[in-house]
mmCIF file of C-alpha atoms in Angstrom:
data_model
loop_
_atom_site.group_PDB
_atom_site.id
_atom_site.type_symbol
_atom_site.label_atom_id
_atom_site.label_comp_id
_atom_site.label_asym_id
_atom_site.label_seq_id
_atom_site.Cartn_x
_atom_site.Cartn_y
_atom_site.Cartn_z
ATOM 1 C CA MET A 18 -27.554 243.747 -239.495
ATOM 2 C CA ALA A 19 -31.226 244.596 -239.780
ATOM 3 C CA GLU A 20 -32.647 243.784 -243.184
ATOM 4 C CA ASN A 21 -34.459 247.141 -243.434
ATOM 5 C CA LYS A 22 -31.411 249.261 -242.627
ATOM 6 C CA LYS A 23 -30.883 251.977 -245.212
ATOM 7 C CA ILE A 24 -27.566 251.559 -247.007
ATOM 8 C CA ILE A 25 -25.746 254.584 -248.348
ATOM 9 C CA TYR A 26 -23.126 253.188 -250.668
ATOM 10 C CA MET A 27 -20.140 255.499 -251.076
ATOM 11 C CA ASP A 28 -17.490 253.025 -252.216
ATOM 12 C CA ASN A 29 -17.915 253.338 -255.963
ATOM 13 C CA ALA A 30 -14.144 253.498 -256.508
ATOM 14 C CA ALA A 31 -14.026 249.888 -255.292
ATOM 15 C CA THR A 32 -16.872 248.684 -257.494
ATOM 16 C CA THR A 33 -20.239 249.737 -258.850
ATOM 17 C CA ALA A 34 -23.577 248.029 -259.248
ATOM 18 C CA VAL A 35 -24.379 246.610 -262.664
ATOM 19 C CA ARG A 36 -26.958 248.862 -264.270
ATOM 20 C CA LYS A 37 -30.313 247.338 -265.223
ATOM 21 C CA GLU A 38 -29.794 248.315 -268.861
ATOM 22 C CA VAL A 39 -26.473 246.483 -268.834
ATOM 23 C CA LEU A 40 -27.857 243.384 -267.165
ATOM 24 C CA ASP A 41 -30.737 243.312 -269.642
ATOM 25 C CA VAL A 42 -28.434 243.152 -272.660
ATOM 26 C CA MET A 43 -26.236 240.530 -270.964
ATOM 27 C CA LEU A 44 -28.909 238.020 -269.974
ATOM 28 C CA PRO A 45 -29.684 236.605 -273.445
ATOM 29 C CA TYR A 46 -26.008 235.690 -273.885
ATOM 30 C CA PHE A 47 -26.182 233.246 -270.996
ATOM 31 C CA SER A 48 -28.977 231.163 -272.509
ATOM 32 C CA GLU A 49 -30.434 232.244 -275.871
ATOM 33 C CA HIS A 50 -27.283 233.426 -277.683
ATOM 34 C CA TYR A 51 -24.756 231.153 -276.027
ATOM 35 C CA GLY A 52 -22.565 230.324 -278.991
ATOM 36 C CA ASN A 53 -18.790 230.180 -279.053
ATOM 37 C CA PRO A 54 -17.578 233.177 -281.106
ATOM 38 C CA SER A 55 -14.977 230.946 -282.762
ATOM 39 C CA SER A 56 -17.574 228.562 -284.189
ATOM 40 C CA ILE A 57 -18.410 229.016 -287.851
ATOM 41 C CA HIS A 58 -22.097 228.057 -287.628
ATOM 42 C CA SER A 59 -24.849 230.644 -287.284
ATOM 43 C CA VAL A 60 -25.001 230.470 -283.464
ATOM 44 C CA GLY A 61 -21.272 231.067 -283.289
ATOM 45 C CA ARG A 62 -21.446 233.859 -285.854
ATOM 46 C CA ASP A 63 -24.121 235.606 -283.785
ATOM 47 C CA ALA A 64 -21.835 235.469 -280.765
ATOM 48 C CA LYS A 65 -18.915 236.782 -282.811
ATOM 49 C CA ARG A 66 -21.008 239.721 -284.016
ATOM 50 C CA ALA A 67 -21.869 240.559 -280.397
ATOM 51 C CA VAL A 68 -18.190 240.598 -279.408
ATOM 52 C CA GLU A 69 -17.272 242.814 -282.329
ATOM 53 C CA ALA A 70 -20.168 245.178 -281.614
ATOM 54 C CA ALA A 71 -18.887 245.579 -278.058
ATOM 55 C CA ARG A 72 -15.385 246.170 -279.383
ATOM 56 C CA LYS A 73 -16.758 249.037 -281.494
ATOM 57 C CA GLN A 74 -18.539 250.487 -278.457
ATOM 58 C CA VAL A 75 -15.336 250.507 -276.407
ATOM 59 C CA ALA A 76 -13.326 251.959 -279.267
ATOM 60 C CA ALA A 77 -15.845 254.751 -279.814
ATOM 61 C CA ALA A 78 -15.716 255.644 -276.120
ATOM 62 C CA LEU A 79 -11.923 256.034 -276.249
ATOM 63 C CA GLY A 80 -11.532 257.651 -279.664
ATOM 64 C CA ALA A 81 -9.786 254.484 -280.848
ATOM 65 C CA GLN A 82 -10.196 251.995 -283.685
ATOM 66 C CA PRO A 83 -11.960 248.668 -282.995
ATOM 67 C CA GLN A 84 -8.854 246.680 -283.973
ATOM 68 C CA GLU A 85 -6.963 248.469 -281.189
ATOM 69 C CA ILE A 86 -9.224 247.065 -278.437
ATOM 70 C CA TYR A 87 -8.391 243.733 -276.754
ATOM 71 C CA PHE A 88 -10.697 242.227 -274.151
ATOM 72 C CA THR A 89 -9.199 241.031 -270.865
ATOM 73 C CA ALA A 90 -10.369 239.852 -267.454
ATOM 74 C CA GLY A 91 -10.046 243.321 -265.930
ATOM 75 C CA GLY A 92 -7.786 246.215 -265.054
ATOM 76 C CA SER A 93 -5.080 244.277 -263.246
ATOM 77 C CA GLU A 94 -4.689 241.864 -266.138
ATOM 78 C CA SER A 95 -4.540 244.742 -268.599
ATOM 79 C CA ASP A 96 -1.865 246.499 -266.528
ATOM 80 C CA ASN A 97 0.201 243.333 -266.229
ATOM 81 C CA TRP A 98 -0.056 242.587 -269.934
ATOM 82 C CA ALA A 99 0.832 246.115 -271.020
ATOM 83 C CA ILE A 100 3.907 246.438 -268.823
ATOM 84 C CA ARG A 101 5.334 242.946 -269.101
ATOM 85 C CA SER A 102 4.799 242.680 -272.834
ATOM 86 C CA ALA A 103 6.248 246.105 -273.566
ATOM 87 C CA ALA A 104 9.285 245.241 -271.458
ATOM 88 C CA GLU A 105 9.793 241.898 -273.168
ATOM 89 C CA MET A 106 9.328 243.224 -276.693
ATOM 90 C CA LEU A 107 11.772 246.093 -276.165
ATOM 91 C CA GLU A 108 14.304 244.311 -273.971
ATOM 92 C CA LYS A 109 17.051 244.622 -276.588
ATOM 93 C CA LYS A 110 16.618 248.395 -276.646
ATOM 94 C CA GLY A 111 16.882 248.810 -272.898
ATOM 95 C CA LYS A 112 15.657 247.777 -269.472
ATOM 96 C CA HIS A 113 14.487 251.043 -267.928
ATOM 97 C CA ILE A 114 10.869 251.799 -266.973
ATOM 98 C CA ILE A 115 9.468 255.011 -265.519
ATOM 99 C CA THR A 116 6.404 254.970 -263.271
ATOM 100 C CA SER A 117 5.148 256.851 -260.206
ATOM 101 C CA SER A 118 5.153 256.109 -256.508
ATOM 102 C CA ILE A 119 1.338 256.184 -256.265
ATOM 103 C CA GLU A 120 0.381 253.654 -258.952
ATOM 104 C CA HIS A 121 -2.052 250.834 -258.342
ATOM 105 C CA HIS A 122 -0.348 247.693 -257.095
ATOM 106 C CA ALA A 123 -1.093 245.984 -260.408
ATOM 107 C CA VAL A 124 1.487 248.353 -261.879
ATOM 108 C CA LEU A 125 3.856 248.591 -258.932
ATOM 109 C CA HIS A 126 4.082 244.852 -258.307
ATOM 110 C CA THR A 127 4.620 244.151 -261.994
ATOM 111 C CA CYS A 128 7.470 246.650 -262.034
ATOM 112 C CA GLU A 129 8.892 245.132 -258.863
ATOM 113 C CA TYR A 130 8.837 241.714 -260.504
ATOM 114 C CA LEU A 131 10.716 243.017 -263.547
ATOM 115 C CA GLU A 132 13.188 244.753 -261.271
ATOM 116 C CA LYS A 133 13.818 241.779 -259.008
ATOM 117 C CA TYR A 134 13.759 238.887 -261.453
ATOM 118 C CA ARG A 135 14.451 240.356 -264.876
ATOM 119 C CA GLY A 136 17.099 242.977 -264.073
ATOM 120 C CA TYR A 137 15.084 246.048 -265.052
ATOM 121 C CA ARG A 138 15.825 249.479 -263.648
ATOM 122 C CA ILE A 139 12.649 251.151 -262.417
ATOM 123 C CA THR A 140 12.376 254.867 -261.714
ATOM 124 C CA TYR A 141 9.580 255.591 -259.245
ATOM 125 C CA LEU A 142 8.798 259.269 -259.646
ATOM 126 C CA PRO A 143 7.702 261.262 -256.588
ATOM 127 C CA VAL A 144 4.485 263.266 -256.451
ATOM 128 C CA ASP A 145 3.658 266.576 -254.799
ATOM 129 C CA GLU A 146 1.421 266.885 -251.735
ATOM 130 C CA GLY A 147 -1.642 266.739 -253.963
ATOM 131 C CA GLY A 148 -0.472 263.544 -255.644
ATOM 132 C CA LEU A 149 0.482 265.137 -258.960
ATOM 133 C CA VAL A 150 3.353 263.857 -261.083
ATOM 134 C CA ASN A 151 5.498 266.674 -262.491
ATOM 135 C CA PRO A 152 5.826 266.189 -266.275
ATOM 136 C CA GLN A 153 9.301 267.720 -266.105
ATOM 137 C CA ASP A 154 10.323 264.907 -263.754
ATOM 138 C CA VAL A 155 9.182 262.433 -266.404
ATOM 139 C CA LYS A 156 11.208 264.211 -269.067
ATOM 140 C CA ASN A 157 14.287 264.353 -266.840
ATOM 141 C CA ALA A 158 14.029 260.629 -266.049
ATOM 142 C CA ILE A 159 14.051 259.478 -269.678
ATOM 143 C CA ALA A 160 17.332 257.821 -270.618
ATOM 144 C CA ASP A 161 18.713 256.094 -273.695
ATOM 145 C CA ASP A 162 17.529 252.730 -272.374
ATOM 146 C CA THR A 163 14.003 253.820 -271.349
ATOM 147 C CA VAL A 164 11.431 251.525 -272.966
ATOM 148 C CA LEU A 165 8.198 252.380 -271.162
ATOM 149 C CA ILE A 166 6.491 255.087 -269.122
ATOM 150 C CA SER A 167 3.461 254.051 -267.055
ATOM 151 C CA ILE A 168 1.537 256.779 -265.220
ATOM 152 C CA MET A 169 -2.059 256.365 -264.060
ATOM 153 C CA ALA A 170 -4.759 258.694 -265.362
ATOM 154 C CA ALA A 171 -6.535 259.028 -262.009
ATOM 155 C CA ASN A 172 -5.507 257.782 -258.605
ATOM 156 C CA ASN A 173 -7.838 255.207 -257.110
ATOM 157 C CA GLU A 174 -7.406 256.426 -253.530
ATOM 158 C CA ILE A 175 -7.104 260.212 -253.532
ATOM 159 C CA GLY A 176 -8.753 260.897 -256.891
ATOM 160 C CA THR A 177 -5.985 263.070 -258.323
ATOM 161 C CA LEU A 178 -6.083 263.474 -262.103
ATOM 162 C CA GLU A 179 -2.610 263.279 -263.588
ATOM 163 C CA PRO A 180 -1.382 265.460 -266.506
ATOM 164 C CA ILE A 181 -1.536 262.548 -268.928
ATOM 165 C CA ALA A 182 -1.768 264.599 -272.130
ATOM 166 C CA GLU A 183 1.370 266.545 -271.234
ATOM 167 C CA ILE A 184 3.259 263.417 -270.235
ATOM 168 C CA GLY A 185 2.074 261.765 -273.445
ATOM 169 C CA LYS A 186 3.597 264.543 -275.534
ATOM 170 C CA ILE A 187 6.901 264.092 -273.734
ATOM 171 C CA ALA A 188 6.850 260.316 -274.272
ATOM 172 C CA LYS A 189 5.950 260.689 -277.936
ATOM 173 C CA ALA A 190 8.720 263.233 -278.562
ATOM 174 C CA ALA A 191 11.223 260.887 -276.912
ATOM 175 C CA GLY A 192 10.000 257.829 -278.820
ATOM 176 C CA VAL A 193 9.081 255.980 -275.611
ATOM 177 C CA LEU A 194 5.961 253.833 -275.241
ATOM 178 C CA PHE A 195 3.405 255.345 -272.857
ATOM 179 C CA HIS A 196 0.915 253.290 -270.832
ATOM 180 C CA THR A 197 -1.778 254.683 -268.571
ATOM 181 C CA ASP A 198 -3.846 252.796 -266.026
ATOM 182 C CA ALA A 199 -7.194 254.484 -266.685
ATOM 183 C CA VAL A 200 -9.295 252.105 -264.601
ATOM 184 C CA GLN A 201 -10.611 254.912 -262.388
ATOM 185 C CA ALA A 202 -10.797 257.460 -265.199
ATOM 186 C CA VAL A 203 -12.823 255.701 -267.898
ATOM 187 C CA GLY A 204 -16.486 256.487 -267.344
ATOM 188 C CA ALA A 205 -15.635 259.321 -264.941
ATOM 189 C CA ILE A 206 -13.857 261.827 -267.189
ATOM 190 C CA PRO A 207 -13.565 262.239 -270.984
ATOM 191 C CA ILE A 208 -10.903 259.979 -272.499
ATOM 192 C CA ASP A 209 -9.417 260.277 -275.987
ATOM 193 C CA VAL A 210 -6.366 258.139 -276.599
ATOM 194 C CA ASN A 211 -5.127 260.355 -279.410
ATOM 195 C CA ALA A 212 -5.465 263.599 -277.470
ATOM 196 C CA LEU A 213 -3.651 261.938 -274.567
ATOM 197 C CA ASN A 214 -0.893 260.495 -276.781
ATOM 198 C CA VAL A 215 -1.108 257.118 -275.039
ATOM 199 C CA ASP A 216 0.030 253.867 -276.654
ATOM 200 C CA LEU A 217 -1.512 251.509 -274.112
ATOM 201 C CA LEU A 218 -4.540 252.067 -271.844
ATOM 202 C CA SER A 219 -6.148 249.788 -269.243
ATOM 203 C CA LEU A 220 -9.800 249.808 -268.194
ATOM 204 C CA SER A 221 -12.224 247.674 -266.182
ATOM 205 C CA ALA A 222 -15.997 247.382 -266.635
ATOM 206 C CA HIS A 223 -17.019 247.156 -262.998
ATOM 207 C CA LYS A 224 -15.822 250.693 -262.312
ATOM 208 C CA PHE A 225 -18.569 252.138 -264.534
ATOM 209 C CA HIS A 226 -21.557 249.900 -263.779
ATOM 210 C CA GLY A 227 -20.539 246.956 -265.905
ATOM 211 C CA PRO A 228 -19.868 243.380 -264.757
ATOM 212 C CA LYS A 229 -16.837 242.284 -262.780
ATOM 213 C CA GLY A 230 -14.178 240.121 -264.371
ATOM 214 C CA VAL A 231 -13.975 241.863 -267.729
ATOM 215 C CA GLY A 232 -11.898 244.758 -269.002
ATOM 216 C CA ALA A 233 -9.904 245.847 -271.989
ATOM 217 C CA LEU A 234 -6.473 246.952 -273.091
ATOM 218 C CA TYR A 235 -6.124 249.582 -275.794
ATOM 219 C CA ILE A 236 -3.046 248.863 -277.910
ATOM 220 C CA ARG A 237 -2.213 251.549 -280.460
ATOM 221 C CA LYS A 238 -1.889 250.250 -283.998
ATOM 222 C CA GLY A 239 1.749 249.450 -284.726
ATOM 223 C CA VAL A 240 2.681 248.614 -281.120
ATOM 224 C CA ARG A 241 3.912 245.023 -280.966
ATOM 225 C CA MET A 242 2.809 242.893 -278.035
ATOM 226 C CA ASN A 243 3.646 239.399 -276.805
ATOM 227 C CA ASN A 244 0.955 236.815 -276.229
ATOM 228 C CA LEU A 245 -0.732 237.088 -272.879
ATOM 229 C CA ILE A 246 -2.157 233.560 -273.122
ATOM 230 C CA PHE A 247 -1.154 230.877 -275.622
ATOM 231 C CA GLY A 248 -3.729 228.600 -277.191
ATOM 232 C CA GLY A 249 -6.419 229.582 -279.651
ATOM 233 C CA ALA A 250 -6.630 232.516 -282.020
ATOM 234 C CA GLN A 251 -8.867 234.734 -279.913
ATOM 235 C CA GLU A 252 -8.106 238.465 -279.622
ATOM 236 C CA ARG A 253 -6.002 238.394 -282.787
ATOM 237 C CA ASN A 254 -3.909 235.498 -281.496
ATOM 238 C CA LEU A 255 -2.703 237.442 -278.435
ATOM 239 C CA ARG A 256 -5.080 236.267 -275.681
ATOM 240 C CA ALA A 257 -6.281 232.720 -276.130
ATOM 241 C CA GLY A 258 -9.403 231.355 -274.505
ATOM 242 C CA THR A 259 -13.117 231.376 -275.256
ATOM 243 C CA GLU A 260 -14.434 234.894 -274.876
ATOM 244 C CA ASN A 261 -16.449 235.904 -271.793
ATOM 245 C CA LEU A 262 -19.344 236.638 -274.102
ATOM 246 C CA ALA A 263 -22.048 238.022 -271.786
ATOM 247 C CA SER A 264 -19.589 240.150 -269.838
ATOM 248 C CA ILE A 265 -18.034 241.583 -272.998
ATOM 249 C CA VAL A 266 -21.507 242.560 -274.172
ATOM 250 C CA GLY A 267 -22.091 244.155 -270.771
ATOM 251 C CA LEU A 268 -18.815 246.063 -270.958
ATOM 252 C CA GLY A 269 -19.775 247.500 -274.324
ATOM 253 C CA LYS A 270 -23.184 248.667 -273.124
ATOM 254 C CA ALA A 271 -21.853 250.048 -269.836
ATOM 255 C CA ILE A 272 -19.155 252.163 -271.460
ATOM 256 C CA GLU A 273 -21.609 253.430 -274.078
ATOM 257 C CA ILE A 274 -24.021 254.612 -271.372
ATOM 258 C CA ALA A 275 -21.230 256.060 -269.223
ATOM 259 C CA VAL A 276 -19.912 258.227 -272.045
ATOM 260 C CA ALA A 277 -23.407 259.388 -273.034
ATOM 261 C CA GLU A 278 -24.218 260.423 -269.465
ATOM 262 C CA LEU A 279 -20.811 261.882 -268.647
ATOM 263 C CA PRO A 280 -21.780 265.596 -268.774
ATOM 264 C CA GLU A 281 -24.734 265.066 -266.427
ATOM 265 C CA TYR A 282 -22.706 262.740 -264.204
ATOM 266 C CA THR A 283 -19.855 265.228 -263.868
ATOM 267 C CA VAL A 284 -22.081 268.133 -262.826
ATOM 268 C CA LYS A 285 -24.026 266.082 -260.302
ATOM 269 C CA LEU A 286 -21.105 264.338 -258.642
ATOM 270 C CA THR A 287 -18.861 267.400 -258.547
ATOM 271 C CA LYS A 288 -21.604 269.292 -256.680
ATOM 272 C CA LEU A 289 -22.153 266.471 -254.185
ATOM 273 C CA ARG A 290 -18.399 265.934 -253.783
ATOM 274 C CA ASP A 291 -17.691 269.565 -252.990
ATOM 275 C CA GLU A 292 -20.614 269.760 -250.589
ATOM 276 C CA LEU A 293 -19.351 266.709 -248.741
ATOM 277 C CA ILE A 294 -15.747 267.924 -248.643
ATOM 278 C CA ASN A 295 -16.672 271.415 -247.480
ATOM 279 C CA GLY A 296 -19.050 270.072 -244.861
ATOM 280 C CA ILE A 297 -16.508 267.642 -243.406
ATOM 281 C CA LEU A 298 -13.762 270.249 -243.240
ATOM 282 C CA ALA A 299 -16.111 272.794 -241.663
ATOM 283 C CA GLU A 300 -17.674 270.486 -239.068
ATOM 284 C CA ILE A 301 -14.744 268.340 -237.942
ATOM 285 C CA PRO A 302 -11.473 269.813 -236.644
ATOM 286 C CA ASP A 303 -8.071 268.319 -237.472
ATOM 287 C CA VAL A 304 -9.135 266.855 -240.799
ATOM 288 C CA ARG A 305 -7.235 267.302 -244.058
ATOM 289 C CA LEU A 306 -8.290 266.680 -247.612
ATOM 290 C CA ASN A 307 -6.049 264.263 -249.500
ATOM 291 C CA GLY A 308 -5.487 264.725 -253.217
ATOM 292 C CA ASP A 309 -5.357 267.728 -255.486
ATOM 293 C CA HIS A 310 -8.206 270.191 -254.950
ATOM 294 C CA ALA A 311 -8.598 271.259 -258.583
ATOM 295 C CA HIS A 312 -7.533 268.173 -260.555
ATOM 296 C CA ARG A 313 -9.827 265.589 -258.986
ATOM 297 C CA LEU A 314 -12.269 262.870 -259.965
ATOM 298 C CA PRO A 315 -15.860 264.143 -259.721
ATOM 299 C CA GLY A 316 -16.911 261.647 -257.063
ATOM 300 C CA ASN A 317 -13.793 261.316 -254.912
ATOM 301 C CA VAL A 318 -13.592 262.442 -251.281
ATOM 302 C CA ASN A 319 -10.526 261.332 -249.330
ATOM 303 C CA VAL A 320 -9.758 262.803 -245.922
ATOM 304 C CA SER A 321 -7.403 262.010 -243.075
ATOM 305 C CA VAL A 322 -8.932 262.312 -239.635
ATOM 306 C CA ARG A 323 -6.328 262.780 -236.939
ATOM 307 C CA TYR A 324 -6.247 260.860 -233.648
ATOM 308 C CA ILE A 325 -8.328 257.857 -234.785
ATOM 309 C CA GLU A 326 -7.855 254.669 -236.777
ATOM 310 C CA GLY A 327 -9.532 254.473 -240.156
ATOM 311 C CA GLU A 328 -10.729 250.895 -239.561
ATOM 312 C CA SER A 329 -12.689 251.940 -236.473
ATOM 313 C CA LEU A 330 -14.237 254.808 -238.373
ATOM 314 C CA LEU A 331 -15.328 252.490 -241.193
ATOM 315 C CA MET A 332 -16.912 250.008 -238.804
ATOM 316 C CA ARG A 333 -18.867 252.699 -236.997
ATOM 317 C CA LEU A 334 -20.086 254.182 -240.258
ATOM 318 C CA ASP A 335 -21.070 250.713 -241.474
ATOM 319 C CA LEU A 336 -23.289 250.286 -238.401
ATOM 320 C CA LEU A 337 -24.979 253.530 -239.393
ATOM 321 C CA GLY A 338 -25.481 252.367 -242.970
ATOM 322 C CA VAL A 339 -22.669 254.310 -244.627
ATOM 323 C CA GLU A 340 -20.336 252.204 -246.775
ATOM 324 C CA GLY A 341 -16.916 253.708 -247.457
ATOM 325 C CA SER A 342 -13.301 252.576 -247.421
ATOM 326 C CA SER A 343 -9.896 253.535 -246.135
ATOM 327 C CA GLY A 344 -8.222 253.303 -249.547
ATOM 328 C CA SER A 345 -7.785 250.740 -252.282
ATOM 329 C CA ALA A 346 -10.153 247.779 -252.115
ATOM 330 C CA CYS A 347 -7.284 245.551 -253.277
ATOM 331 C CA THR A 348 -5.317 246.181 -250.078
ATOM 332 C CA SER A 349 -8.138 246.648 -247.563
ATOM 333 C CA GLY A 350 -6.974 243.600 -245.604
ATOM 334 C CA SER A 351 -3.533 245.065 -245.027
ATOM 335 C CA LEU A 352 -2.523 246.720 -241.758
ATOM 336 C CA ASP A 353 0.075 248.845 -243.532
ATOM 337 C CA PRO A 354 -0.825 252.477 -244.211
ATOM 338 C CA SER A 355 -1.600 253.473 -247.774
ATOM 339 C CA HIS A 356 1.484 253.832 -249.961
ATOM 340 C CA VAL A 357 -0.329 256.670 -251.717
ATOM 341 C CA LEU A 358 -0.824 258.674 -248.530
ATOM 342 C CA LEU A 359 2.773 258.089 -247.495
ATOM 343 C CA ALA A 360 3.916 259.238 -250.939
ATOM 344 C CA ILE A 361 2.116 262.583 -250.577
ATOM 345 C CA GLY A 362 3.949 263.165 -247.323
ATOM 346 C CA LEU A 363 1.581 262.011 -244.579
ATOM 347 C CA PRO A 364 3.146 260.422 -241.479
ATOM 348 C CA HIS A 365 2.034 256.910 -240.601
ATOM 349 C CA GLU A 366 -0.253 257.946 -237.736
ATOM 350 C CA ILE A 367 -2.244 260.313 -239.965
ATOM 351 C CA ALA A 368 -2.257 257.989 -242.962
ATOM 352 C CA HIS A 369 -3.869 255.325 -240.782
ATOM 353 C CA GLY A 370 -6.855 257.610 -240.186
ATOM 354 C CA SER A 371 -7.943 257.936 -243.805
ATOM 355 C CA LEU A 372 -11.490 257.757 -245.100
ATOM 356 C CA ARG A 373 -12.423 257.486 -248.768
ATOM 357 C CA LEU A 374 -16.002 258.194 -249.774
ATOM 358 C CA SER A 375 -16.448 257.705 -253.521
ATOM 359 C CA LEU A 376 -19.765 258.896 -254.876
ATOM 360 C CA GLY A 377 -21.701 257.408 -257.752
ATOM 361 C CA ILE A 378 -24.783 257.938 -259.870
ATOM 362 C CA GLY A 379 -27.030 256.516 -257.153
ATOM 363 C CA ASN A 380 -26.001 258.998 -254.473
ATOM 364 C CA THR A 381 -28.216 261.924 -253.566
ATOM 365 C CA GLU A 382 -28.225 265.214 -251.681
ATOM 366 C CA GLU A 383 -29.958 263.374 -248.840
ATOM 367 C CA ASP A 384 -27.099 260.876 -248.683
ATOM 368 C CA VAL A 385 -24.550 263.665 -248.328
ATOM 369 C CA GLN A 386 -26.577 265.391 -245.631
ATOM 370 C CA TYR A 387 -26.911 262.137 -243.686
ATOM 371 C CA VAL A 388 -23.153 261.580 -243.736
ATOM 372 C CA LEU A 389 -22.537 265.160 -242.618
ATOM 373 C CA LYS A 390 -25.011 264.579 -239.787
ATOM 374 C CA VAL A 391 -23.537 261.359 -238.409
ATOM 375 C CA LEU A 392 -19.816 261.639 -239.198
ATOM 376 C CA PRO A 393 -18.911 264.436 -236.703
ATOM 377 C CA ASP A 394 -20.430 262.496 -233.787
ATOM 378 C CA VAL A 395 -18.689 259.286 -234.832
ATOM 379 C CA VAL A 396 -15.338 261.059 -234.995
ATOM 380 C CA LYS A 397 -15.942 262.731 -231.630
ATOM 381 C CA ASP A 398 -16.785 259.420 -229.964
ATOM 382 C CA LEU A 399 -13.772 257.620 -231.451
ATOM 383 C CA ARG A 400 -11.417 260.418 -230.454
ATOM 384 C CA ALA A 401 -12.721 260.252 -226.904
ATOM 385 C CA MET A 402 -11.732 256.577 -226.780
ATOM 386 C CA SER A 403 -8.550 256.807 -228.805
ATOM 387 C CA PRO A 404 -5.201 255.915 -227.227
ATOM 388 C CA LEU A 405 -3.484 258.068 -229.818
ATOM 389 C CA THR A 406 -1.950 261.344 -228.746
ATOM 390 C CA ARG A 407 -4.567 264.100 -228.785
ATOM 391 C CA PRO A 408 -4.523 267.813 -228.064
ATOM 392 C CA ALA A 409 -6.184 269.005 -224.898
ATOM 393 C CA CYS A 410 -9.444 269.884 -226.679
ATOM 394 C CA PHE A 411 -9.971 266.184 -227.431
ATOM 395 C CA ALA A 412 -8.966 264.870 -224.032
#
């Protein structure tokens, strides 16, 4: 790859670049302020103050209290901790969990583990063709032995925003714990844990221009949780281990900036998103938009292009400097079609031709126009070579 090739990065759902302002506040905690937050001397106390300041920043962004925020290694860890601990703590009450068929694998695989090895009964709710969970389906699925509901706030592949506030009211009325995987939502849409009626919420810093390897779990006051890691007294005795000091500081700064810039971010990305969607649908035949049209993340574009393979499309776009994905970054090495696209009713051959372009703060009008210029020709060329069944107009 030529070193001077322009790169148009449209895979922000997979990860984002660390902002300069975030990196700047992190750097001193690698060398100047390197203390262990558990140490009682002044260097340690300085580190402890930095951790607690970040905790306040995260809490303020979520409408939570600082003591309800627990730092983790990221979204997957937070999801695992929330689901497994809730199940273990409430095992005497029942062994039934409700989730959806389009959750991130951090949720689905945890539920599968509980189902296979711990005897839990898992209800996997269907979604409509836009990827929306019906709150009435949640209500109907609640049984006497239901101990947890886990529904994501925003889907990582198709960008659909779920009716979390409505589901939260149902869970609260039924006295059932409610967890939401908000990894894609935090920093992209307004989040208030009290308005949403959630008891547990997962987030990850690298989705909103913070560092990788750090996240948080919101645990509502009064919700009892098992230890994630045994050892020291960190994170109120629930997650032992010396804190990832610099990254926690970075998480706090990143979420603070993301919330402050959210109104501007939403307007900009929604405009670019709609321009890209409308242009693709207008210029390329036999393409469908995946995900709900109205209830959608500001930067998410997910389309299925018939008669080609998504992997070929990604490679051709990469050669032209456009970086996208075919779905979740966590399963990009898999040859199986997306479980999300299958859940919304797409057949395998169409699900295989998916393209996700997720916009971020660095994308511009020029970026969108470049994609709309090169994508139709790429699709045309790939269809001409494709062994897949095509209508006569593509022969």
